[in-house]
Coordinates of C-alpha atoms and ligand atoms in Angstrom, one line a residue:
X156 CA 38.3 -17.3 1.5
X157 CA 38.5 -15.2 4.7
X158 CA 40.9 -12.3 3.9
X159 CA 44.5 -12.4 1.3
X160 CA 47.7 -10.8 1.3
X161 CA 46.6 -7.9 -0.8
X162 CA 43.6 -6.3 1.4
X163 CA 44.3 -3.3 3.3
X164 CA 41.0 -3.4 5.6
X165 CA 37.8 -4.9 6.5
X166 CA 35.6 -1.8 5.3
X167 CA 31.9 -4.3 6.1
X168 CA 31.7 -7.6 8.2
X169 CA 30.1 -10.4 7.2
X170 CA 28.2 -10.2 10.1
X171 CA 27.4 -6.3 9.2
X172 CA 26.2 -7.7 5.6
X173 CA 23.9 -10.5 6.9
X174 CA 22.2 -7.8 9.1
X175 CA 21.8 -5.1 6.5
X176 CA 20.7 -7.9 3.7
X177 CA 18.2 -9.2 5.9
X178 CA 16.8 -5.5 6.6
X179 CA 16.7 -4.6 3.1
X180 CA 15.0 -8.1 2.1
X181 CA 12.3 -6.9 4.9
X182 CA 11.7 -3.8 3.1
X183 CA 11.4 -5.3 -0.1
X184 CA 9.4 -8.1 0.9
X185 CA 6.9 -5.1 2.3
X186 CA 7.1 -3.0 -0.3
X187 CA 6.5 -5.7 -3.2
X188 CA 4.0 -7.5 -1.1
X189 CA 1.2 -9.0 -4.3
X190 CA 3.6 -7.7 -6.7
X191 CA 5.5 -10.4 -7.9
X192 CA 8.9 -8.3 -8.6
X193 CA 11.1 -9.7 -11.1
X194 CA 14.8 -9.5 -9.5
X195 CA 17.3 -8.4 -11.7
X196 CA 20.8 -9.7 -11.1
X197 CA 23.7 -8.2 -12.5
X198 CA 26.2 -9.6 -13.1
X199 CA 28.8 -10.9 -12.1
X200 CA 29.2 -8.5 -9.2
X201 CA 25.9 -8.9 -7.8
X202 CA 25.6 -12.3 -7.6
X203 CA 26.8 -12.8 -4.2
X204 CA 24.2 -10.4 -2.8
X205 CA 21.3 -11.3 -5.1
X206 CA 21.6 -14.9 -3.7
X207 CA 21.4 -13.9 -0.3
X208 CA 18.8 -11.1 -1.0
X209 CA 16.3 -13.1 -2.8
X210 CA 16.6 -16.1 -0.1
X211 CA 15.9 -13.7 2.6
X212 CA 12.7 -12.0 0.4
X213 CA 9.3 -14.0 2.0
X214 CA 7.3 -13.0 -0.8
X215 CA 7.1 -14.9 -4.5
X216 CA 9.6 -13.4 -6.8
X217 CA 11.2 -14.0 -10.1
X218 CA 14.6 -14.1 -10.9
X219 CA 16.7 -13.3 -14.0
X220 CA 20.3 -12.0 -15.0
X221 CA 21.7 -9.8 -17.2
X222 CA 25.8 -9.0 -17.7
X223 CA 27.4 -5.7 -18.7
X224 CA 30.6 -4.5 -18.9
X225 CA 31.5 -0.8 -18.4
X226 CA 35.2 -1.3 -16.9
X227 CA 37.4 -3.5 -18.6
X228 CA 40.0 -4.8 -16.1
X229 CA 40.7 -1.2 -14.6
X230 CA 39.3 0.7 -11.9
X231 CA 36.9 3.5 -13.6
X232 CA 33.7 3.4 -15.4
X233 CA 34.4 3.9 -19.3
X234 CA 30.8 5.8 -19.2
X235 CA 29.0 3.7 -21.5
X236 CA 27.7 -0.1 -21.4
X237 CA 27.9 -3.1 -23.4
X238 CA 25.2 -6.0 -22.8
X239 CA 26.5 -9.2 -22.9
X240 CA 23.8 -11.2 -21.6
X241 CA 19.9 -10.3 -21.5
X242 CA 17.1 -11.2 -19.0
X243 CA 15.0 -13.8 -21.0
X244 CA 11.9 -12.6 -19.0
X245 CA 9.3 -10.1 -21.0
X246 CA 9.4 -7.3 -18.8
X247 CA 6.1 -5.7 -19.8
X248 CA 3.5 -4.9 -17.1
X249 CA 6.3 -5.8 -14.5
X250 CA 7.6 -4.0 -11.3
X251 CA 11.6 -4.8 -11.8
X252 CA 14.3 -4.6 -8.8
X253 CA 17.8 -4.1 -11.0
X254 CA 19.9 -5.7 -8.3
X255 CA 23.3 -3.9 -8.5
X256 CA 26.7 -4.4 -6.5
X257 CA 28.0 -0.8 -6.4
X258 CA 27.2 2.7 -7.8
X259 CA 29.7 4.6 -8.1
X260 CA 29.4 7.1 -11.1
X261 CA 25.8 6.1 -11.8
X262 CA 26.2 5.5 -15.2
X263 CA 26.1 1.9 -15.2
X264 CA 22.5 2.2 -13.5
X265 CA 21.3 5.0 -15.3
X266 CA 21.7 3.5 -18.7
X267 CA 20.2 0.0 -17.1
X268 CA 17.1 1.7 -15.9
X269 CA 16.7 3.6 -19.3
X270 CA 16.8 0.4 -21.1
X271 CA 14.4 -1.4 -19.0
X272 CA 12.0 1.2 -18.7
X273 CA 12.0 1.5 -22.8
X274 CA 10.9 -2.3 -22.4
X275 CA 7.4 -1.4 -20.8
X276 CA 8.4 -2.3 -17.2
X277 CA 5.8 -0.7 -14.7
X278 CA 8.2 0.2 -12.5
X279 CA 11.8 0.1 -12.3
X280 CA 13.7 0.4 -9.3
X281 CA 17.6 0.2 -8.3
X282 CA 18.5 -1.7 -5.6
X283 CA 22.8 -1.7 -4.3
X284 CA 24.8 -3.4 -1.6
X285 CA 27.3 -0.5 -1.9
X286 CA 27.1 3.0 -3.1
X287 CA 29.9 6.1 -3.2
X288 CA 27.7 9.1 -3.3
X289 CA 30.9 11.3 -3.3
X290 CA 31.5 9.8 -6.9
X291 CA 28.3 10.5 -8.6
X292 CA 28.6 12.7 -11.8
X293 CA 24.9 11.4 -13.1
X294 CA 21.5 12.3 -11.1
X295 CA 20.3 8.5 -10.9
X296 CA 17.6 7.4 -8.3
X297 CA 18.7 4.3 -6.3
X298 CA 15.7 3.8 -4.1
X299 CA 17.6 0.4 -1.7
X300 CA 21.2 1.2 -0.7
X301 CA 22.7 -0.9 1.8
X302 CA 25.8 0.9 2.5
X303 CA 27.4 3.9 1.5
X304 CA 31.0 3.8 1.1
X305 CA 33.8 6.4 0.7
X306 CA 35.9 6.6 -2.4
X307 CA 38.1 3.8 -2.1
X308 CA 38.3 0.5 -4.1
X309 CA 36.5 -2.0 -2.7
X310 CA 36.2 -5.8 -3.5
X311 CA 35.0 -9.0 -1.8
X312 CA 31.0 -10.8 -1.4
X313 CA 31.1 -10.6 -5.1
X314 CA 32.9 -7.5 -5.9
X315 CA 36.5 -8.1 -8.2
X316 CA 39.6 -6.8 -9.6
X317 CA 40.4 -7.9 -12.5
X318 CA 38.3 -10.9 -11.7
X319 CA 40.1 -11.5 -8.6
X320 CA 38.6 -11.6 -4.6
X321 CA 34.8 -12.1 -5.7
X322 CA 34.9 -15.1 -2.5
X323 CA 36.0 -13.0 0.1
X324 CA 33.2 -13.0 2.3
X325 CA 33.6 -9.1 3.4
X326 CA 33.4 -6.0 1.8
X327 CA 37.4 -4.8 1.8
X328 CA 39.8 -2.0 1.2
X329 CA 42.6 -3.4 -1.7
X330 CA 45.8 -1.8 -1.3
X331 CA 47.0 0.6 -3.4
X332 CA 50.0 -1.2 -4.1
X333 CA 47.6 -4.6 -5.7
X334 CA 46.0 -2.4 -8.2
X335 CA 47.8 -1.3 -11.6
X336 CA 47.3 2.1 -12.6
Ligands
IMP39 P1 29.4 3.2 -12.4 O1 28.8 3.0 -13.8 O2 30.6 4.2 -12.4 O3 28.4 3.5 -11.4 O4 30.1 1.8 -12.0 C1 29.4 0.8 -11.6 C2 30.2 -0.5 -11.7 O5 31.6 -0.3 -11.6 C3 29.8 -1.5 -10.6 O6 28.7 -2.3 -11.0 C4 31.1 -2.3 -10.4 O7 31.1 -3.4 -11.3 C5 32.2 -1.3 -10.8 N1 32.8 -0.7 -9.6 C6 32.7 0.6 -9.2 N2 33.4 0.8 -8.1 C7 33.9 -0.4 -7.7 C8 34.8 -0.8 -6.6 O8 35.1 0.0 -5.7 N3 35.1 -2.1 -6.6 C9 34.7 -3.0 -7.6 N4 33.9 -2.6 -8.6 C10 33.6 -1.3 -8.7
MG40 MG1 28.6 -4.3 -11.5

């Protein structure tokens, strides 16, 4: 699916993605060199992004998935986190990459890393294709950001509303109009 009826704006390219994803995979791949990170997907939003990450990653990895929900079918963060699926992977010892679509509050990846880290990870860190730092109201470290957005809704590469526009293959502006307040 290339664009819809209900998108304002092409906020990131596809082409602007690839280039970023392969940059970030390049630090990663550097950074976690002998380490064996176990990638964290999650879900759904991230999936999109995880796929192309990991595949662009030259070093051995692992993979797993968890799925939380913080937002219902609206447009802001309810503040706390339900797990609805777990990683299956003991995370003792291990140097975790939470792969994450956006940050916007931080309180989705603030209460992820304090879980994980209560699991005996070694490290934890926080990796997100999009980020608004203008709508941060919790001091979380997200050590790989691919793109920092303003304060708009965005959906598309595996970002919804209300489950809808996950398969555009940009990042892009809804109008205002297409989401129910
Ligand atoms: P936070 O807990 O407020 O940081 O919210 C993080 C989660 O909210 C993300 O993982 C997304 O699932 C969702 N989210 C926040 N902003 C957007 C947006 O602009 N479009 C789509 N989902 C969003
Ligand atoms: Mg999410």
């Amino acid at each position: 699916m290339k664009t819809h009826e209900n998108i304002e704006k092409v906020l990131i390219t596809k082409e602007e993605i690839a280039e970023k994803v392969k940059e970030t995979a390049e630090k990663l791949s550097a950074d976690y060199k002998d380490k064996n990170p176990l990638m964290i997907c999650v879900l759904k939003g991230a999936a999109v992004f995880f796929a192309d990450l990991t595949r662009a990653m030259d070093i051995d990895v692992e993979t797993d998935f968890m799925a939380i929900s913080s937002y219902g079918g609206g447009t802001k963060s309810s503040g706390q986190i339900r797990l609805i699926k777990d990683v299956s992977i003991n995370l003792v010892g291990r140097d975790v990459v939470i792969v994450e679509d956006i940050v916007d509050s931080g309180n989705t990846l603030k209460n992820l890393k304090t879980l994980l880290d209560a699991r005996g990870a070694r490290s934890v860190a926080a990796c997100c294709l999009l980020s608004k730092p203008s709508r941060r109201t919790c001091d979380v470290g997200v050590e790989y950001v691919c793109f920092e957005v303003p304060d708009e809704f965005v959906v598309g590469y595996g970002l919804d509303y209300a489950e809808k526009y996950r398969n555009l293959d940009s990042v892009c502006v809804l109008r205002k109009e297409a989401i129910k307040s």
